Coordinates of N, CA, C and O in Angstrom, one line a residue:
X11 N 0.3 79.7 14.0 CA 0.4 78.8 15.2 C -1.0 78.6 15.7 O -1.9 79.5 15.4
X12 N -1.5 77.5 16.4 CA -2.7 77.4 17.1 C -1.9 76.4 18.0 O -0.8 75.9 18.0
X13 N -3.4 76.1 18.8 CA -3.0 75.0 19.8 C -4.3 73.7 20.0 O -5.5 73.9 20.0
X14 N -3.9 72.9 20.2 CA -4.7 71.4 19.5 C -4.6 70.8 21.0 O -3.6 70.6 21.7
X15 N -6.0 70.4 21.2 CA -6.3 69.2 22.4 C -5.7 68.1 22.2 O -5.8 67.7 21.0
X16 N -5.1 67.6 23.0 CA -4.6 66.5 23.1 C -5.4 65.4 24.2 O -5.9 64.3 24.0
X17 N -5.3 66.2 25.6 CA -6.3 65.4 26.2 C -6.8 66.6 27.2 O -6.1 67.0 28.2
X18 N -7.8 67.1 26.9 CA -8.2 68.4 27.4 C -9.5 67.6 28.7 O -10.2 66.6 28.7
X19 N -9.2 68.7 29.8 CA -8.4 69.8 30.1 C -6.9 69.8 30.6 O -6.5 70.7 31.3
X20 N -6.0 68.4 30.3 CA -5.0 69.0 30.9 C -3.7 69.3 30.1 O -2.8 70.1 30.4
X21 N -3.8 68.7 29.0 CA -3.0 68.7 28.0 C -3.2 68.9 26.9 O -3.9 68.0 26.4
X22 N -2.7 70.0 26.2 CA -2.7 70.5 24.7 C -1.1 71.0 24.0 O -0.1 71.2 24.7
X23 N -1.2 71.2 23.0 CA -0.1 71.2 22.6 C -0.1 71.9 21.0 O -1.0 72.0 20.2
X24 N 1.5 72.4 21.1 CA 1.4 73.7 19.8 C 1.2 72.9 18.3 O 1.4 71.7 18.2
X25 N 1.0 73.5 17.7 CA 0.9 73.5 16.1 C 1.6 74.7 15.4 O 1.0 75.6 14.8
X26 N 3.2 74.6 15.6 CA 3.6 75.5 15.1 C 3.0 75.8 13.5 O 2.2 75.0 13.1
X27 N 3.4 76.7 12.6 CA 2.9 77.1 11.2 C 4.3 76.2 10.3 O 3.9 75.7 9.2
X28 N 5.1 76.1 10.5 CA 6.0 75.2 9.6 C 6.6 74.1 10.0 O 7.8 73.8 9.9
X29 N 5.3 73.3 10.6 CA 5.7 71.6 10.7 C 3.8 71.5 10.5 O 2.9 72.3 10.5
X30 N 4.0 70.3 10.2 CA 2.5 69.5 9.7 C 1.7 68.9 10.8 O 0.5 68.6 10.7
X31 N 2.6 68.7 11.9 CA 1.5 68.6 13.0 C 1.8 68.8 13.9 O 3.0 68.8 14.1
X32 N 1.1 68.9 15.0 CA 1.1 69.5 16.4 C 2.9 68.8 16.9 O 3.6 67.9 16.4
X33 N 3.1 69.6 18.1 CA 4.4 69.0 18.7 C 4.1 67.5 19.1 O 4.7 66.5 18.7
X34 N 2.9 67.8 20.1 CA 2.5 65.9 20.9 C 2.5 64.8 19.7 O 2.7 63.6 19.9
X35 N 2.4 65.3 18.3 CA 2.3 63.9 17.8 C 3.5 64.2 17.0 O 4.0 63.3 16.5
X36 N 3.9 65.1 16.8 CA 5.9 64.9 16.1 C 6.4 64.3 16.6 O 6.9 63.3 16.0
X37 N 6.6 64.6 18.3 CA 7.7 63.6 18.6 C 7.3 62.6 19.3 O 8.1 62.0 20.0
X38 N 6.3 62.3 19.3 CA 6.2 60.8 19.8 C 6.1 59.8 18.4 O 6.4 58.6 18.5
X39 N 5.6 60.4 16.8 CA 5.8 59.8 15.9 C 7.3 59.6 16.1 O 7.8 58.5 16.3
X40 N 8.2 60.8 15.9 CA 9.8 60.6 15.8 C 10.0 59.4 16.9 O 10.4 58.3 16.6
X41 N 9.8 59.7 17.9 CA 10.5 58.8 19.2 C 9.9 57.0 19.0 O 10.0 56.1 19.8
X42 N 9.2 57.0 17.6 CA 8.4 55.2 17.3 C 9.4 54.8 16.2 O 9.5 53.6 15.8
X43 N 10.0 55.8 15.6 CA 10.6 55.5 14.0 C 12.4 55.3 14.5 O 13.3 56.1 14.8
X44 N 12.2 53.9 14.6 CA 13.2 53.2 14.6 C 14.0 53.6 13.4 O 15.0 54.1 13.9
X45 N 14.1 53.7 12.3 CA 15.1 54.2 11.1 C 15.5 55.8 11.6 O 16.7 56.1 11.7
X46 N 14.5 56.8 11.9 CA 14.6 58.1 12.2 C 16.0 58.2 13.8 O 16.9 59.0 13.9
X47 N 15.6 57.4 14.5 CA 16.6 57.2 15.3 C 17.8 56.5 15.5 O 18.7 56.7 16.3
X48 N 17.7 55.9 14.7 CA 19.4 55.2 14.6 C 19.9 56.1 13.8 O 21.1 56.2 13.7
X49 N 19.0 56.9 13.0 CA 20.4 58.1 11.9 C 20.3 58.8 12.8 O 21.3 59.6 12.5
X50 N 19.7 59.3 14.0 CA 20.0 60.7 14.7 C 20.8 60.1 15.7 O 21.7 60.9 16.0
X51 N 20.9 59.1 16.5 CA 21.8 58.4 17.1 C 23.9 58.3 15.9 O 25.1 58.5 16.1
X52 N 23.4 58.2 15.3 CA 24.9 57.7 14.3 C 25.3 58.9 14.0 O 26.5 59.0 13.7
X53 N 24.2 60.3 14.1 CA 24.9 61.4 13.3 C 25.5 62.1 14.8 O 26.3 63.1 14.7
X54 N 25.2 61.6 15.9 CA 25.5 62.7 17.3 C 26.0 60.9 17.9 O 25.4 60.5 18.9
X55 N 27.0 60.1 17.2 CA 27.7 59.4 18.1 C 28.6 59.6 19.0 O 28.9 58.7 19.8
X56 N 29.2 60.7 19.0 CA 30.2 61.1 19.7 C 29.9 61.3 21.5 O 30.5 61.0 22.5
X57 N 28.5 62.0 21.2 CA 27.5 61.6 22.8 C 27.6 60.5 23.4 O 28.0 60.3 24.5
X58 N 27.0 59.1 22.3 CA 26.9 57.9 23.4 C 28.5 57.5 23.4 O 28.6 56.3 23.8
X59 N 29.5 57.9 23.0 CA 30.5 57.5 23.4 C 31.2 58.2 24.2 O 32.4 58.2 24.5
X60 N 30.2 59.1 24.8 CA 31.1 59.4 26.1 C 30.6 58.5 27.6 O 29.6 57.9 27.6
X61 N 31.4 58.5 28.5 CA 31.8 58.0 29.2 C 30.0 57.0 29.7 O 29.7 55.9 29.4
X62 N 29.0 58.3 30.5 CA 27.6 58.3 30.7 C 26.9 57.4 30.2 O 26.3 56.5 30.8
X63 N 26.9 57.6 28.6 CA 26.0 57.2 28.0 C 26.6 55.8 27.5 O 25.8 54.9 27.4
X64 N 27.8 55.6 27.3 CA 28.4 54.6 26.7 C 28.4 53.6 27.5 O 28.7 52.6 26.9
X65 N 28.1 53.5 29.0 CA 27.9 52.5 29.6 C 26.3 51.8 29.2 O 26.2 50.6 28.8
X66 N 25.5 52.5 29.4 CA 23.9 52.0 29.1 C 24.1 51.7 27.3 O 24.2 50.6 26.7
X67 N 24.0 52.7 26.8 CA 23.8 52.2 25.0 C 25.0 52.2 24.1 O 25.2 53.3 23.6
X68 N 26.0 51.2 23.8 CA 27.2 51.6 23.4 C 27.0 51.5 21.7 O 27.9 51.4 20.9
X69 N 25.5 51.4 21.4 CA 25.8 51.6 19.7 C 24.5 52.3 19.6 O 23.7 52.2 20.6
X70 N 24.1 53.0 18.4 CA 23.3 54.3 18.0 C 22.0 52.6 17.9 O 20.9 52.9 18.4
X71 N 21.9 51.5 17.5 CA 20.8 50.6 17.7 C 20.2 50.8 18.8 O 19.1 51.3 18.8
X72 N 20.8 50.4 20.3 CA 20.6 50.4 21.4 C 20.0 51.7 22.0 O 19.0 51.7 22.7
X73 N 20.8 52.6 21.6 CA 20.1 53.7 21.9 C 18.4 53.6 21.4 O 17.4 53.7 22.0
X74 N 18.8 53.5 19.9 CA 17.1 53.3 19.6 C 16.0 52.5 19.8 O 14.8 52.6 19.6
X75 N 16.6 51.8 20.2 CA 15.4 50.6 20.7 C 14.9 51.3 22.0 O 13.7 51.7 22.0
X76 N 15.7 51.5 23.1 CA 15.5 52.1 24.4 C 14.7 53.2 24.2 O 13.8 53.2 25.1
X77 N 14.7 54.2 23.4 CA 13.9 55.5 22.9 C 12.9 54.8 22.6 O 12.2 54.8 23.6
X78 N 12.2 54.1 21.6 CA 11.1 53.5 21.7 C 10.4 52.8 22.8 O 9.2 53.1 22.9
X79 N 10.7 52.2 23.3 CA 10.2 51.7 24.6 C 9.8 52.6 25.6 O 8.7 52.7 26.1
X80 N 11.1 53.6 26.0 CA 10.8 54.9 26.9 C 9.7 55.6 26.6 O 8.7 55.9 27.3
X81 N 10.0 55.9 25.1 CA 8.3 56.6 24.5 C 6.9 55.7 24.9 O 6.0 56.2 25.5
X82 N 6.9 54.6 24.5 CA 5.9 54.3 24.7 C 5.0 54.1 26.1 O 3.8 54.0 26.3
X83 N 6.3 54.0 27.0 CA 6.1 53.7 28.5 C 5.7 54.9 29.2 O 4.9 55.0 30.1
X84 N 6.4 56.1 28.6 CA 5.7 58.0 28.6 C 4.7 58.1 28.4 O 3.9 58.4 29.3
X85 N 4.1 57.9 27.0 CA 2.5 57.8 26.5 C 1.5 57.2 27.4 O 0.3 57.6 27.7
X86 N 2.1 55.9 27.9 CA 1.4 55.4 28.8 C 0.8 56.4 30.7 O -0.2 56.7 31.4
X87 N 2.0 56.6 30.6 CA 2.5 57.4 32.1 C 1.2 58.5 31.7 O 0.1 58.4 32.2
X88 N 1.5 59.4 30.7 CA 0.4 60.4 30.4 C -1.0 60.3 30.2 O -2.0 60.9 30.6
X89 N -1.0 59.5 29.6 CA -2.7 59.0 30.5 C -3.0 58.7 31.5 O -4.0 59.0 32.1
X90 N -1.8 57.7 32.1 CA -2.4 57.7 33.9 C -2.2 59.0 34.4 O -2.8 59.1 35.4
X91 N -1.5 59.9 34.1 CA -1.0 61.2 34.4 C -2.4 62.1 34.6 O -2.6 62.9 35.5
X92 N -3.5 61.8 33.7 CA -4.3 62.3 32.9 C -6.0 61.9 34.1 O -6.9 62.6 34.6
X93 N -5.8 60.9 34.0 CA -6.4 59.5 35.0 C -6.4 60.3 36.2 O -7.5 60.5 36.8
X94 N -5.4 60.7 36.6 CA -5.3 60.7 38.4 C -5.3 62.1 38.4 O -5.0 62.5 39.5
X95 N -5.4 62.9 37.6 CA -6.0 64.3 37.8 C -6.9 64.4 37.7 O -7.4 65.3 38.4
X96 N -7.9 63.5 37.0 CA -8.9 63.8 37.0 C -9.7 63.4 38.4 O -10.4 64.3 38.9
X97 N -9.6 62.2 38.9 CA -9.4 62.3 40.1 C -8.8 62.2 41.5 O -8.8 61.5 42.5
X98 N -8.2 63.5 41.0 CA -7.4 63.9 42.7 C -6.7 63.4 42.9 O -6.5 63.6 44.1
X99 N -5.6 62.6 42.2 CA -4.7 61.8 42.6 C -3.4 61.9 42.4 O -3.3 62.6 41.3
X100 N -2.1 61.6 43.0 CA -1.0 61.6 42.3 C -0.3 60.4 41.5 O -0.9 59.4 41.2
X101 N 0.6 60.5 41.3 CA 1.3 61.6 40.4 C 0.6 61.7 39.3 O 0.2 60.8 38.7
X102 N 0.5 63.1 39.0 CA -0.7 63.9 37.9 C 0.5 64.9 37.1 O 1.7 64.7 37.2
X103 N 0.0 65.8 36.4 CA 1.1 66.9 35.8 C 1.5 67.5 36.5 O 2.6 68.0 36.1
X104 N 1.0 67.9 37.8 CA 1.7 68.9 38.4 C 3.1 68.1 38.8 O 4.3 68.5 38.9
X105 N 2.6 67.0 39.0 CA 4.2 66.2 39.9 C 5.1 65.9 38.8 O 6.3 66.1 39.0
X106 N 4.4 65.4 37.4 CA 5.8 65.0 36.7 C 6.5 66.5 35.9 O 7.7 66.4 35.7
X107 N 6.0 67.5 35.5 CA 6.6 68.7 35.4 C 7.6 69.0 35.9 O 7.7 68.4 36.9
X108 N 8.6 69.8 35.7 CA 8.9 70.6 36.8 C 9.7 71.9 36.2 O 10.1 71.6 35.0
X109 N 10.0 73.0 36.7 CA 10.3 74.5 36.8 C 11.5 74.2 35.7 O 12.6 73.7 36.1
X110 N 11.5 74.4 34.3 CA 13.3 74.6 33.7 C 13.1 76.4 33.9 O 12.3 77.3 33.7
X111 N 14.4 76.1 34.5 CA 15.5 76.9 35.4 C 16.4 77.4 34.2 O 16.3 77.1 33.0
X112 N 17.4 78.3 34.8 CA 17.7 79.3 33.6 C 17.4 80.5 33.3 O 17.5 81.3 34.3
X113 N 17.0 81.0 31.9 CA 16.1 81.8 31.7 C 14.9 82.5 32.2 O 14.6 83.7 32.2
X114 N 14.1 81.2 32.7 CA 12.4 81.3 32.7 C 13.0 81.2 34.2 O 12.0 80.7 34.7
X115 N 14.0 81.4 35.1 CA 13.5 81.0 36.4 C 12.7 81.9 37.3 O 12.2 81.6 38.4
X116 N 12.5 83.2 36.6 CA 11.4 84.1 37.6 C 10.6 84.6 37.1 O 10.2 85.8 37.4
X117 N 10.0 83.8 36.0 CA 8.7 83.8 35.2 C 7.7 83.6 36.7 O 8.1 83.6 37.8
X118 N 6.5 83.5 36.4 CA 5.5 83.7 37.6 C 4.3 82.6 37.3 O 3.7 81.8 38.0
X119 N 4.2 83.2 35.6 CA 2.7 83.1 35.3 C 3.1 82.6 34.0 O 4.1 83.1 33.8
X120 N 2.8 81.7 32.9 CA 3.1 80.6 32.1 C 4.2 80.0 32.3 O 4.9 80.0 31.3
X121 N 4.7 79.4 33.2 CA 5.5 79.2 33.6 C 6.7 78.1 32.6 O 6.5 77.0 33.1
X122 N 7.5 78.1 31.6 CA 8.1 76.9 30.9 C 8.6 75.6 32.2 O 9.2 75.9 33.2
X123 N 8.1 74.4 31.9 CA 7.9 73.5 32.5 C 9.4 72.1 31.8 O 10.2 72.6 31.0
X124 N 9.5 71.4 32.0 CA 10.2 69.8 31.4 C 9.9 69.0 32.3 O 9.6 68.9 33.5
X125 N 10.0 68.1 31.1 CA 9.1 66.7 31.9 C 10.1 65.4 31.2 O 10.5 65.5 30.0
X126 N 10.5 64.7 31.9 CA 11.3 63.0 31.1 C 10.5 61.9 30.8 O 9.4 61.5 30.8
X127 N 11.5 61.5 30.4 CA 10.9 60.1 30.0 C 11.3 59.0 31.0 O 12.2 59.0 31.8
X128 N 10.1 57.9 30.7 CA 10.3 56.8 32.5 C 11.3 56.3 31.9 O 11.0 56.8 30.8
X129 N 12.5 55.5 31.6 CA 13.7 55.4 31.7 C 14.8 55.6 33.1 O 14.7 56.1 34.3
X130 N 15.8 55.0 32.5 CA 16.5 55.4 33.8 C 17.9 54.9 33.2 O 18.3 53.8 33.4
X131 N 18.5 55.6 32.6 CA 18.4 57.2 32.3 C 17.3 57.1 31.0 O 16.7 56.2 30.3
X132 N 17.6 58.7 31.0 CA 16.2 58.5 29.3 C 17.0 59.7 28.6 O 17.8 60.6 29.0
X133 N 16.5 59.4 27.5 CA 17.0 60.6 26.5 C 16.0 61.5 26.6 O 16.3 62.6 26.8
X134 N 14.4 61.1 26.5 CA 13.2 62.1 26.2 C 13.2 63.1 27.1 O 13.7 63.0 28.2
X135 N 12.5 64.2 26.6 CA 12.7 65.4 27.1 C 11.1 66.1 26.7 O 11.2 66.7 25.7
X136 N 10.2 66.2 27.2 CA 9.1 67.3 27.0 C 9.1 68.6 27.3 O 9.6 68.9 28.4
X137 N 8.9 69.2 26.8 CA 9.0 71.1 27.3 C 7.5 71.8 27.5 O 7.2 72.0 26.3
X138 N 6.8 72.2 28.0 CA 5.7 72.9 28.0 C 5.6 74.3 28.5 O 6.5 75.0 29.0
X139 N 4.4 74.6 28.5 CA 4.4 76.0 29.5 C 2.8 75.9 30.3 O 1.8 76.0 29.6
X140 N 2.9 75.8 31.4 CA 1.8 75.7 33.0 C 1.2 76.5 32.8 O 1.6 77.7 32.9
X141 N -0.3 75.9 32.4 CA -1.6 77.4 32.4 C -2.1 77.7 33.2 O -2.6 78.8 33.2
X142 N -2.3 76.6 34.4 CA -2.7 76.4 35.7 C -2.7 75.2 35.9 O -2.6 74.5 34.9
X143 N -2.9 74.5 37.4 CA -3.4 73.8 38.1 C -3.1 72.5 36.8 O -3.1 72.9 35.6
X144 N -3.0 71.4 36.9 CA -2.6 70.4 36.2 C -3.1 70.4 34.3 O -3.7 69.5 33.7
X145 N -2.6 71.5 34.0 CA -3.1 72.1 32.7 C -2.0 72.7 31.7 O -2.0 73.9 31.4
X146 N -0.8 71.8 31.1 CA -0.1 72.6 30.4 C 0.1 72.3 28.9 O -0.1 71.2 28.5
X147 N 0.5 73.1 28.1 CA 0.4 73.2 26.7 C 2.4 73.0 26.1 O 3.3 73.8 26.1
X148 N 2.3 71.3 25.4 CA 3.7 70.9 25.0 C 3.8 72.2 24.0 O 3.0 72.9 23.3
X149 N 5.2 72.3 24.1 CA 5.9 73.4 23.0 C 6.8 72.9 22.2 O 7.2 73.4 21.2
X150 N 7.4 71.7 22.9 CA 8.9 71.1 22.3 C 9.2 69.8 22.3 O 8.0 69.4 22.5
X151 N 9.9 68.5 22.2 CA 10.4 67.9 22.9 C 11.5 67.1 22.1 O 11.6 67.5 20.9
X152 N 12.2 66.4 22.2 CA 13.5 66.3 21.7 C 14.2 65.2 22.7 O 13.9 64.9 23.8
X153 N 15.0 65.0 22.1 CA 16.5 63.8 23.0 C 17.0 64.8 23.6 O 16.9 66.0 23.3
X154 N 17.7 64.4 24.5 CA 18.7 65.7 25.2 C 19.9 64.3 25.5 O 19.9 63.3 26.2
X155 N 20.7 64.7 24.7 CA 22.2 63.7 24.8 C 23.5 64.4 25.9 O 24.3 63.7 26.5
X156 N 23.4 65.3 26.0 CA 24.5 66.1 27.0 C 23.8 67.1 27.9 O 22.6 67.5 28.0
X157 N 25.1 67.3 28.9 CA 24.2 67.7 30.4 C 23.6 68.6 30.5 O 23.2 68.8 31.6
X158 N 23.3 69.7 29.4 CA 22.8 71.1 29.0 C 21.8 71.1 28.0 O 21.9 70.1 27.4
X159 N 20.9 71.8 27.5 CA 20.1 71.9 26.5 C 20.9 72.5 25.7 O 21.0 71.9 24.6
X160 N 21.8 73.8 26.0 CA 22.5 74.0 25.3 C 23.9 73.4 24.6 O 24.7 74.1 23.9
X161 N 24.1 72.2 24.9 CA 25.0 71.4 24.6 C 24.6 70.1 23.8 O 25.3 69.2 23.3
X162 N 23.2 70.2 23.9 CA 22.4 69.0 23.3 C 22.2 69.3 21.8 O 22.4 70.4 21.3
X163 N 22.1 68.6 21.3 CA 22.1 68.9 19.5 C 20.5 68.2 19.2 O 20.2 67.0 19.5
X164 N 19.3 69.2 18.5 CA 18.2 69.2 18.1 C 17.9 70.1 19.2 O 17.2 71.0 18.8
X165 N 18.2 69.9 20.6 CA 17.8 70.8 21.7 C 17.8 72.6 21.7 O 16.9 73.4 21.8
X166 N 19.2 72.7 21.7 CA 20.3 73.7 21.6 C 19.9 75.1 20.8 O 20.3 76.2 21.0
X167 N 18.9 74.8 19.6 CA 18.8 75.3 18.5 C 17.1 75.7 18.7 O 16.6 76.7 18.3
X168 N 16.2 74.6 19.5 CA 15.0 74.7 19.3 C 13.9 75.2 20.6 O 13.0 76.1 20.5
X169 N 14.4 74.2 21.9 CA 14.3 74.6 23.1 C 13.3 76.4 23.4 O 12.2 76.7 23.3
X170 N 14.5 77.2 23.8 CA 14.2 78.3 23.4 C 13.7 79.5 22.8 O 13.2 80.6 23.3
X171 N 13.9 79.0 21.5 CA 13.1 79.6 20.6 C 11.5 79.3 20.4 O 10.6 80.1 20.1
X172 N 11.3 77.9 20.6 CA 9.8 77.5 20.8 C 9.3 78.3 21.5 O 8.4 79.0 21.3
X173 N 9.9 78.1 22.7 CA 9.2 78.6 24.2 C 8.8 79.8 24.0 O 7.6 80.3 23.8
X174 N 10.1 80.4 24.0 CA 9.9 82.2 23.3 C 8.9 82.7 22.1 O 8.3 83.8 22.1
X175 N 8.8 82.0 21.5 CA 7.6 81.9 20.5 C 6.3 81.8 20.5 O 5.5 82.5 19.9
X176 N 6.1 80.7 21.6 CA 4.6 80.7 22.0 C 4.7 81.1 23.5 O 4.3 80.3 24.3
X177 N 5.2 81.9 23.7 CA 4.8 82.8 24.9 C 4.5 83.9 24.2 O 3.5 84.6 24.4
X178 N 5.2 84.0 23.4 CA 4.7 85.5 22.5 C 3.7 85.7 21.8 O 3.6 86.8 21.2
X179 N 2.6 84.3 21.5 CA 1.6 84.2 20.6 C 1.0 83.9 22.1 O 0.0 83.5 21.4
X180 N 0.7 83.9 23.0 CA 0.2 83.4 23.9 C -0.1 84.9 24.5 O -1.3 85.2 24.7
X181 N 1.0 85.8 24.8 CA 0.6 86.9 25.5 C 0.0 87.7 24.1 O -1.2 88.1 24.3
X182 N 0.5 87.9 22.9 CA -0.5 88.6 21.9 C -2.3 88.0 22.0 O -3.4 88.6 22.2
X183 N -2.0 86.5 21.7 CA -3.8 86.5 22.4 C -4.5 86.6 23.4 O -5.7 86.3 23.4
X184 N -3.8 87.2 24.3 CA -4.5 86.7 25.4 C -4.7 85.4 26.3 O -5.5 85.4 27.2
X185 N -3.7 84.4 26.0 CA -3.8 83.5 26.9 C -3.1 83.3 27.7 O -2.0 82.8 27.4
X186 N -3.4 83.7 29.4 CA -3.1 83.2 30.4 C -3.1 82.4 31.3 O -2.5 82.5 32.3
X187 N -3.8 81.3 31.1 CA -4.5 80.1 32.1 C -5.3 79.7 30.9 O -5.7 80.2 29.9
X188 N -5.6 78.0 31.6 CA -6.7 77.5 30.6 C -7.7 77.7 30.3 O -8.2 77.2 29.4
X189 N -8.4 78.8 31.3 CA -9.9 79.2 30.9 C -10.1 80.0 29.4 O -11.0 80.1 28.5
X190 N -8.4 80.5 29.4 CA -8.5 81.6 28.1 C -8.3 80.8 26.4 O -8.1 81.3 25.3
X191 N -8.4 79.3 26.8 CA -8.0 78.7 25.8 C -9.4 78.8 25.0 O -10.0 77.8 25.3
X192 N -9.9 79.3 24.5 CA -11.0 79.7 23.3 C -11.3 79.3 22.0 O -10.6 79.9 21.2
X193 N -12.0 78.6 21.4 CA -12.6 78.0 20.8 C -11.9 78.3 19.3 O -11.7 77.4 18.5
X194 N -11.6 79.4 19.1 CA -10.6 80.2 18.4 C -9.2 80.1 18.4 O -8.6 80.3 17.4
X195 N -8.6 79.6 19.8 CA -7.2 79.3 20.1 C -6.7 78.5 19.6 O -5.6 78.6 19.2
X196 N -8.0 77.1 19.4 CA -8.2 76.2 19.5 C -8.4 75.4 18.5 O -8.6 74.2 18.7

């Protein structure tokens, strides 16, 4: 595992050891690949045919076009995200973040984070963990089709296990906050 700048200092993101590239560009590659999404839409159709989703996207196309666009309008968001941290401004990371609850809810200190996609509604889903102050490191990210992570399919299976993963490579090195992100981390 290591961890790869993305747009430092406020965002970096994992490189697990058995995928080829960092989280930040897996799934925003996945979330552009129109063929990749209409088979993951067709294979978990039973989702947009529930009641929710079936009103906004009633075929696994629709769904994918909207995923692309959402992504792209995210990417965008994260640089202005990026923009207005740097100076002083809102909405920055701290605001679009926020606390996934659950598990991690009386964590203190790396705190696991989720972030959406601009949509309305959106499928996208970011997962991180808060090193400080508008500074966190993506771990996951994925569609979330149902009202649970654990009921979500790609989510359900990965979610947790990431987190749990690089919290555990995180406290073995020593990283607590971003100052500890080291050249070596890195």
């Amino acid at each position: 595992m290591e961890i790869v700048e993305i747009i430092p200092p406020y965002l970096y993101s994992v490189k697990y050891d058995d995928e080829r590239t960092d989280e930040y560009h897996r799934v925003f590659h996945n979330w552009h690949e129109i063929e990749y999404l209409v088979e993951f839409f067709r294979l978990n159709k039973e989702y947009l045919e529930q009641p929710f989703w079936r009103e906004y996207f009633p075929e696994p196309e629709d769904a994918a076009k909207d995923v692309v666009v959402d992504a792209t309008a995210l990417e965008n968001h994260i640089n202005q995200l990026a923009d207005n941290a740097k100076n002083g401004e809102e909405p920055d990371f701290d605001t679009y973040f926020h606390p996934l609850d659950g598990k991690y809810i009386y964590e203190w200190q790396l705190i696991p984070m989720k972030g959406y996609g601009m949509g309305k509604p959106t499928f996208l889903r970011l997962y991180a963990i808060r090193l400080s102050e508008n500074c966190y490191l993506l771990v996951f990210g994925g569609l979330k089709l149902a009202d649970t992570i654990q009921n979500s399919p790609g989510l359900k299976t990965e979610v947790f296990k990431r987190i749990d993963q690089t919290l555990a490579y995180m406290k073995r090195e020593g990283i607590t906050e971003q100052e500890d992100l080291k050249e070596d981390n890195i």
